[in-house]
Tab-separated table of N, CA and C in Angstrom:
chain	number	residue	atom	x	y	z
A	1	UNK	N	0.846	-1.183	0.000
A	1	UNK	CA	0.000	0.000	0.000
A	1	UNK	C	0.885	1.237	0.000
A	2	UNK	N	0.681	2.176	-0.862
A	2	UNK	CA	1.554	3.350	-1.103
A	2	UNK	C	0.813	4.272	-0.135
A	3	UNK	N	2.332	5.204	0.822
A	3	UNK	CA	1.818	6.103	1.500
A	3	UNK	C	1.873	7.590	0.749
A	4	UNK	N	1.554	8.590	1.947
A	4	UNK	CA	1.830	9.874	1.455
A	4	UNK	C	3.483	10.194	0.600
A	5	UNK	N	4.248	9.427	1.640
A	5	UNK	CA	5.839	9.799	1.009
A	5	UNK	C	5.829	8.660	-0.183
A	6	UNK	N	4.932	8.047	-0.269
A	6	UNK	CA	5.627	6.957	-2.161
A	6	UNK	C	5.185	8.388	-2.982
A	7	UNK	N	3.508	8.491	-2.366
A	7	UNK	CA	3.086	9.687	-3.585
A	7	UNK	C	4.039	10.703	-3.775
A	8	UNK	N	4.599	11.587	-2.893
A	8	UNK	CA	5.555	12.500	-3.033
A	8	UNK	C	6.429	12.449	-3.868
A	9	UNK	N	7.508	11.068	-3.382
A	9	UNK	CA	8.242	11.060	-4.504
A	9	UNK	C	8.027	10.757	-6.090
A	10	UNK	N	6.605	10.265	-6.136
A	10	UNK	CA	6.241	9.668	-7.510
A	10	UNK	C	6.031	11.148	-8.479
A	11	UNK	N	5.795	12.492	-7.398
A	11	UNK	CA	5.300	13.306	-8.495
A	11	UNK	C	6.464	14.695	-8.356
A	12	UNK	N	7.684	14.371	-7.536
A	12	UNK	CA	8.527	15.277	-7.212
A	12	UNK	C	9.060	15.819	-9.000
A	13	UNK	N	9.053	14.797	-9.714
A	13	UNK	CA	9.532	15.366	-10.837
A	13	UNK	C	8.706	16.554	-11.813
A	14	UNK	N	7.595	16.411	-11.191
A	14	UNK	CA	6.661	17.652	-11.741
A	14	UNK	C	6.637	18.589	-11.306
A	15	UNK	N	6.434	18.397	-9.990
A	15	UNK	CA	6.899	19.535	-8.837
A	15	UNK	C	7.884	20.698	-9.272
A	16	UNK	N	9.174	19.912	-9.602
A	16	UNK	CA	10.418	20.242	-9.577
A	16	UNK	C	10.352	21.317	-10.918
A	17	UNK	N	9.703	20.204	-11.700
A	17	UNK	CA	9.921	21.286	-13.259
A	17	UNK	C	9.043	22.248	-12.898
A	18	UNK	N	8.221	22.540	-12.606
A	18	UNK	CA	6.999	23.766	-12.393
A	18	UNK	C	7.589	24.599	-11.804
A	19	UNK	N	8.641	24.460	-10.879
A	19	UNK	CA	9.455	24.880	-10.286
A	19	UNK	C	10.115	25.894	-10.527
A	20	UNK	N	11.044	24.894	-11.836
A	20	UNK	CA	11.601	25.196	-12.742
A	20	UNK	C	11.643	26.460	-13.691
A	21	UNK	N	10.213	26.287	-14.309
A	21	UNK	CA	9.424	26.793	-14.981
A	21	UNK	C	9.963	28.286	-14.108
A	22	UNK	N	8.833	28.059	-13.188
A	22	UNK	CA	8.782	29.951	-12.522
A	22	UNK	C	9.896	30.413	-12.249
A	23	UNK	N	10.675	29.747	-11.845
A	23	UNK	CA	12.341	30.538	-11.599
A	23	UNK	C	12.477	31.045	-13.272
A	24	UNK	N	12.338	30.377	-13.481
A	24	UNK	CA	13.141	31.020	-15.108
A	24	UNK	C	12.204	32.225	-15.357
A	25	UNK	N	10.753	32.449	-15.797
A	25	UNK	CA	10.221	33.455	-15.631
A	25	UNK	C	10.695	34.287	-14.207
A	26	UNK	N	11.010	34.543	-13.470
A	26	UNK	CA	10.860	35.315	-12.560
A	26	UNK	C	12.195	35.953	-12.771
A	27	UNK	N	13.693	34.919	-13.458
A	27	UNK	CA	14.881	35.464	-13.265
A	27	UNK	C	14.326	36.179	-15.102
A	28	UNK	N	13.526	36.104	-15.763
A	28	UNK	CA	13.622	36.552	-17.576
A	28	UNK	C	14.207	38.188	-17.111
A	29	UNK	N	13.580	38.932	-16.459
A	29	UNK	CA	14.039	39.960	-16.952
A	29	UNK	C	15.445	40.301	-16.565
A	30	UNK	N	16.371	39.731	-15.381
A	30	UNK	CA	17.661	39.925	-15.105
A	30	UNK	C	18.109	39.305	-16.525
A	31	UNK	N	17.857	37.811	-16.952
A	31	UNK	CA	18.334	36.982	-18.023
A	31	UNK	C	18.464	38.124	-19.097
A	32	UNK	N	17.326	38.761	-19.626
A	32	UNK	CA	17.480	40.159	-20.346
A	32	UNK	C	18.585	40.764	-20.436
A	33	UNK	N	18.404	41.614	-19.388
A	33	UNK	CA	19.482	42.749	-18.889
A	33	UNK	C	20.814	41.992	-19.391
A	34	UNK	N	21.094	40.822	-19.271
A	34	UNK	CA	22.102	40.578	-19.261
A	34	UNK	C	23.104	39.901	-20.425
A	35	UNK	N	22.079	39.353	-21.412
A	35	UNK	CA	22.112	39.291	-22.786
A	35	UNK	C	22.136	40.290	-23.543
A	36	UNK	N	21.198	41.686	-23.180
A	36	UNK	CA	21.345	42.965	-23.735
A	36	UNK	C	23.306	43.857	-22.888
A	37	UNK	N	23.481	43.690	-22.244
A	37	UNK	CA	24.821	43.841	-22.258
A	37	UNK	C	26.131	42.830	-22.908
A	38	UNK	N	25.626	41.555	-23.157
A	38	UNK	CA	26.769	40.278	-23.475
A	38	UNK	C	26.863	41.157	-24.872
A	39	UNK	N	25.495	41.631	-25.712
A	39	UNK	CA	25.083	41.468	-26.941
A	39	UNK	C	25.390	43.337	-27.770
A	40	UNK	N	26.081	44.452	-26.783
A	40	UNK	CA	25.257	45.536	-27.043
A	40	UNK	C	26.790	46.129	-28.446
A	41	UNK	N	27.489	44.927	-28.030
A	41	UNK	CA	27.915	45.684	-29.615
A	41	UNK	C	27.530	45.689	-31.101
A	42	UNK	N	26.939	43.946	-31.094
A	42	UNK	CA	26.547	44.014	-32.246
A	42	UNK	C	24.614	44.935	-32.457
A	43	UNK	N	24.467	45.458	-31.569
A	43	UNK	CA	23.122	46.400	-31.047
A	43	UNK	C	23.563	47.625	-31.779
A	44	UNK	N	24.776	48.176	-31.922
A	44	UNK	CA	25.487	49.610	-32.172
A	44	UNK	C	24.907	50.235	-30.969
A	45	UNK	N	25.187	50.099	-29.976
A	45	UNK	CA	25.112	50.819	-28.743
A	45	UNK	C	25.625	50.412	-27.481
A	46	UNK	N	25.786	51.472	-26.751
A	46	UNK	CA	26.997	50.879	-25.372
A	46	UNK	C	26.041	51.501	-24.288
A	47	UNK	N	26.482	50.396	-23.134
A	47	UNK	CA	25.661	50.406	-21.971
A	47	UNK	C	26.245	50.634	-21.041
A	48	UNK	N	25.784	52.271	-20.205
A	48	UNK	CA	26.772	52.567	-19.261
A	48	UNK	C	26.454	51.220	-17.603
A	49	UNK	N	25.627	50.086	-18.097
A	49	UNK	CA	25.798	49.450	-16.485
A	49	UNK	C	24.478	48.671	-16.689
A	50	UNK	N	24.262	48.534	-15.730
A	50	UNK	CA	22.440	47.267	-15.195
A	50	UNK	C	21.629	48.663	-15.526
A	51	UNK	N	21.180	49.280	-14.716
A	51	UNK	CA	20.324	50.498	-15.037
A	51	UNK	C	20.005	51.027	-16.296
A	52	UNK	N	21.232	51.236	-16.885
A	52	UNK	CA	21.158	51.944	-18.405
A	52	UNK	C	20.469	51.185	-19.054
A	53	UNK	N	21.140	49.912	-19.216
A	53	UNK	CA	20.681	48.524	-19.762
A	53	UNK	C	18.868	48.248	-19.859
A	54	UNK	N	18.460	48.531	-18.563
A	54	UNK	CA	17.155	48.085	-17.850
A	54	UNK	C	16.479	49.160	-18.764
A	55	UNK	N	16.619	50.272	-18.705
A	55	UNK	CA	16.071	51.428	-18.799
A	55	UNK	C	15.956	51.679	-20.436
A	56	UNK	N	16.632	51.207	-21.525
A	56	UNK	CA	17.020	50.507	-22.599
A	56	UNK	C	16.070	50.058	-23.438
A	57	UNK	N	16.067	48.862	-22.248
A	57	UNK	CA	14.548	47.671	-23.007
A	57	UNK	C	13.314	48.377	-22.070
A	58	UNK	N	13.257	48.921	-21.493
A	58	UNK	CA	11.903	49.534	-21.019
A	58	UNK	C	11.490	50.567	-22.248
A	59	UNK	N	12.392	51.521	-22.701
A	59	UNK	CA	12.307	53.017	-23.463
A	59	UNK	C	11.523	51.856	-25.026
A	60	UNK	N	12.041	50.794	-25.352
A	60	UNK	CA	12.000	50.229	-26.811
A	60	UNK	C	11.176	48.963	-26.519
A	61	UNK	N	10.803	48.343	-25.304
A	61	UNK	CA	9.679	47.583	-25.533
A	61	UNK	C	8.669	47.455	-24.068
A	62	UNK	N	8.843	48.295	-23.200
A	62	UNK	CA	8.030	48.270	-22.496
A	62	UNK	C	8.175	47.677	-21.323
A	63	UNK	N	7.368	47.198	-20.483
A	63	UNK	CA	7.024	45.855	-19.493
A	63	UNK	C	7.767	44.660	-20.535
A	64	UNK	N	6.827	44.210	-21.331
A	64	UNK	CA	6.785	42.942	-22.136
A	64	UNK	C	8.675	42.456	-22.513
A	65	UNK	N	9.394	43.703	-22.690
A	65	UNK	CA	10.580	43.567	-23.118
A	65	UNK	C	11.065	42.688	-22.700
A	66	UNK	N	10.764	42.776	-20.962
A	66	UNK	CA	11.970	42.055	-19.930
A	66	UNK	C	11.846	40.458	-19.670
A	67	UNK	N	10.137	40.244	-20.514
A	67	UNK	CA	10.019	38.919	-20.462
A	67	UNK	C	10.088	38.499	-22.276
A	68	UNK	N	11.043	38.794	-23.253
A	68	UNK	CA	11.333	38.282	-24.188
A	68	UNK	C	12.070	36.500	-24.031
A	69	UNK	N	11.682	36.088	-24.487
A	69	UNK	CA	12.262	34.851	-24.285
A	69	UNK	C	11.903	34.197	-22.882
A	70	UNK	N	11.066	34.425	-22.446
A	70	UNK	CA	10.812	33.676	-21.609
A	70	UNK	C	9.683	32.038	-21.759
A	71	UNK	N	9.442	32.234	-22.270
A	71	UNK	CA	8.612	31.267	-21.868
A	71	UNK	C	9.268	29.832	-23.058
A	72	UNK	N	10.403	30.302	-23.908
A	72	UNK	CA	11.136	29.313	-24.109
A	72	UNK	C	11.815	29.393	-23.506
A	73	UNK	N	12.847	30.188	-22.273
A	73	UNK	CA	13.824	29.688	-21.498
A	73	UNK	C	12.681	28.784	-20.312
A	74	UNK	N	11.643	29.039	-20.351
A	74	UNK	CA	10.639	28.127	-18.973
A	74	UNK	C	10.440	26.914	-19.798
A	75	UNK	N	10.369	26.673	-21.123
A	75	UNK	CA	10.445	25.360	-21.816
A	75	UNK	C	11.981	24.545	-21.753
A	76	UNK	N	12.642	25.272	-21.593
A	76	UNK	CA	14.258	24.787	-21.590
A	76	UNK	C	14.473	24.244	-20.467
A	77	UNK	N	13.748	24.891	-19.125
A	77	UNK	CA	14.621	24.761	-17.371
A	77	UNK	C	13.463	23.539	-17.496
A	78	UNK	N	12.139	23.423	-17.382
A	78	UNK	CA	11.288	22.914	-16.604
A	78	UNK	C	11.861	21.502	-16.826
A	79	UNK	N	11.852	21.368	-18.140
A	79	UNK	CA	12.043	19.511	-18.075
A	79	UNK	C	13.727	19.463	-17.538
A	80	UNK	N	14.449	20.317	-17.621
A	80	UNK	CA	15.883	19.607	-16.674
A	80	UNK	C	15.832	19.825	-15.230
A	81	UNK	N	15.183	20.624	-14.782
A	81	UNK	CA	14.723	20.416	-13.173
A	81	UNK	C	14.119	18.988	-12.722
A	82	UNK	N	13.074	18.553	-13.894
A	82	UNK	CA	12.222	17.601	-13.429
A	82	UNK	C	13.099	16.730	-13.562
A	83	UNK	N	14.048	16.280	-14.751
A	83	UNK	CA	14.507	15.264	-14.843
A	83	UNK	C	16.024	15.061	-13.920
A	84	UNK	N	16.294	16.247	-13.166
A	84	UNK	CA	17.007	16.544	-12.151
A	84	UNK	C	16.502	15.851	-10.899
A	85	UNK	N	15.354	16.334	-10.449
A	85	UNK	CA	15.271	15.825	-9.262
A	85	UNK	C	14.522	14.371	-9.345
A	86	UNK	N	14.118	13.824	-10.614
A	86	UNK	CA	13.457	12.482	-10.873
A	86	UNK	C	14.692	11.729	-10.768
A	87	UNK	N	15.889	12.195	-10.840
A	87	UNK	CA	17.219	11.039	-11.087
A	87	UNK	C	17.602	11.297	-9.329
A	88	UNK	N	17.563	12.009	-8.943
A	88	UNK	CA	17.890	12.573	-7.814
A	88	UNK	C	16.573	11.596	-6.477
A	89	UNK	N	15.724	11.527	-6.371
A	89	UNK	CA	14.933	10.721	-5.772
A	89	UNK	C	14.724	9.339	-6.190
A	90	UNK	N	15.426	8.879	-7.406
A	90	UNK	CA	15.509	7.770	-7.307
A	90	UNK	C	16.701	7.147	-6.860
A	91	UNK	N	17.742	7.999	-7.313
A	91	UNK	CA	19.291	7.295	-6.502
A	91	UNK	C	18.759	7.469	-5.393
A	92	UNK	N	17.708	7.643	-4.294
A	92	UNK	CA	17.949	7.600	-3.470
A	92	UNK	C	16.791	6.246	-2.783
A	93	UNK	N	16.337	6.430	-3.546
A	93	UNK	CA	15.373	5.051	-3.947
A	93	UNK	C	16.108	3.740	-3.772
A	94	UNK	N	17.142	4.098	-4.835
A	94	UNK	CA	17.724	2.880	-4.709
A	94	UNK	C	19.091	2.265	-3.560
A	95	UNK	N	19.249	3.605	-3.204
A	95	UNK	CA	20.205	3.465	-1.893
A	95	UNK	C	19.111	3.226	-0.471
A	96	UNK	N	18.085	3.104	-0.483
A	96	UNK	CA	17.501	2.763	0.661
A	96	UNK	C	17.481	4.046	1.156
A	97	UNK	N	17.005	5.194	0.738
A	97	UNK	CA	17.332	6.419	1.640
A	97	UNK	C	15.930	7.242	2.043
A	98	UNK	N	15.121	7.033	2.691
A	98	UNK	CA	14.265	7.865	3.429
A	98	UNK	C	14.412	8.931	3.573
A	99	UNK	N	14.193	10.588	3.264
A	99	UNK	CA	14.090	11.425	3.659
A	99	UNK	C	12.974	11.999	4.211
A	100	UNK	N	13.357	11.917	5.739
A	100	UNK	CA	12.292	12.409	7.382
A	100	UNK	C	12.217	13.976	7.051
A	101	UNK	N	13.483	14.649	6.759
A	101	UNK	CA	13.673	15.938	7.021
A	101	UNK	C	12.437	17.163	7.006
A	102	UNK	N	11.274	16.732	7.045
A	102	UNK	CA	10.037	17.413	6.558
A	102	UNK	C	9.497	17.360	7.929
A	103	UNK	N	9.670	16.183	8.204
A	103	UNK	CA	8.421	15.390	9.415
A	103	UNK	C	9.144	15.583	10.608
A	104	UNK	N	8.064	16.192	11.893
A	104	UNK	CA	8.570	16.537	12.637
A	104	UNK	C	8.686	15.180	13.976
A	105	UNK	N	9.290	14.650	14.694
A	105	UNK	CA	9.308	13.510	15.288
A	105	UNK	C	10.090	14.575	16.757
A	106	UNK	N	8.672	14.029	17.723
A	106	UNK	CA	8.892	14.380	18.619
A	106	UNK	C	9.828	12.951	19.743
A	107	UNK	N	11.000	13.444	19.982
A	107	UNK	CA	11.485	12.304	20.760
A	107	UNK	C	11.934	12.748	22.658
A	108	UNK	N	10.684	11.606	23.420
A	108	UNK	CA	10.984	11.732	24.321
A	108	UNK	C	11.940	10.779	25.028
């Protein structure tokens, strides 16, 4: 009979990518900023710093700018998170390894 912790680990790999997913949206607009400086020569323009940079893609595309590419960099992370922590809970599967670290065990 499967408990709460079989289910856990059975769906950690979804977890993980969804995870995944939002980190990458949440880091898109630093990811931006920072491709628009790797990139600003062949741009014909120079960037005095992060600010200038920021201020840049705001003046030429808005809000929307800072999430260019995002939702293929959230197609890129999600499945290597999942398949990160799916390899990752099973080596541990197979080493016999229980992780309590959640559950609180009161010992008198």
């Amino acid at each position: 009979m499967a408990d709460a912790h079989d289910h856990h680990e059975h769906h950690a790999g979804e977890e993980h990518g969804g995870g995944g997913a939002a980190a990458a949206l949440i880091s898109s607009p630093l990811d931006v900023i920072k491709t628009y400086l790797q990139t600003q020569g062949s741009l014909g323009v120079t960037f005095r710093g992060f600010m200038d940079t920021a201020k840049y893609v705001y003046r030429n595309a808005g809000v929307s700018g800072f999430f260019q590419g995002a939702s293929a960099r959230a197609l890129y992370v999600a499945p290597s998170a999942a398949i990160s922590w799916m390899t990752y809970e099973y080596a541990k599967f197979l080493l016999g390894i229980k992780d309590d670290s959640f559950h609180h065990h009161d010992h008198h």
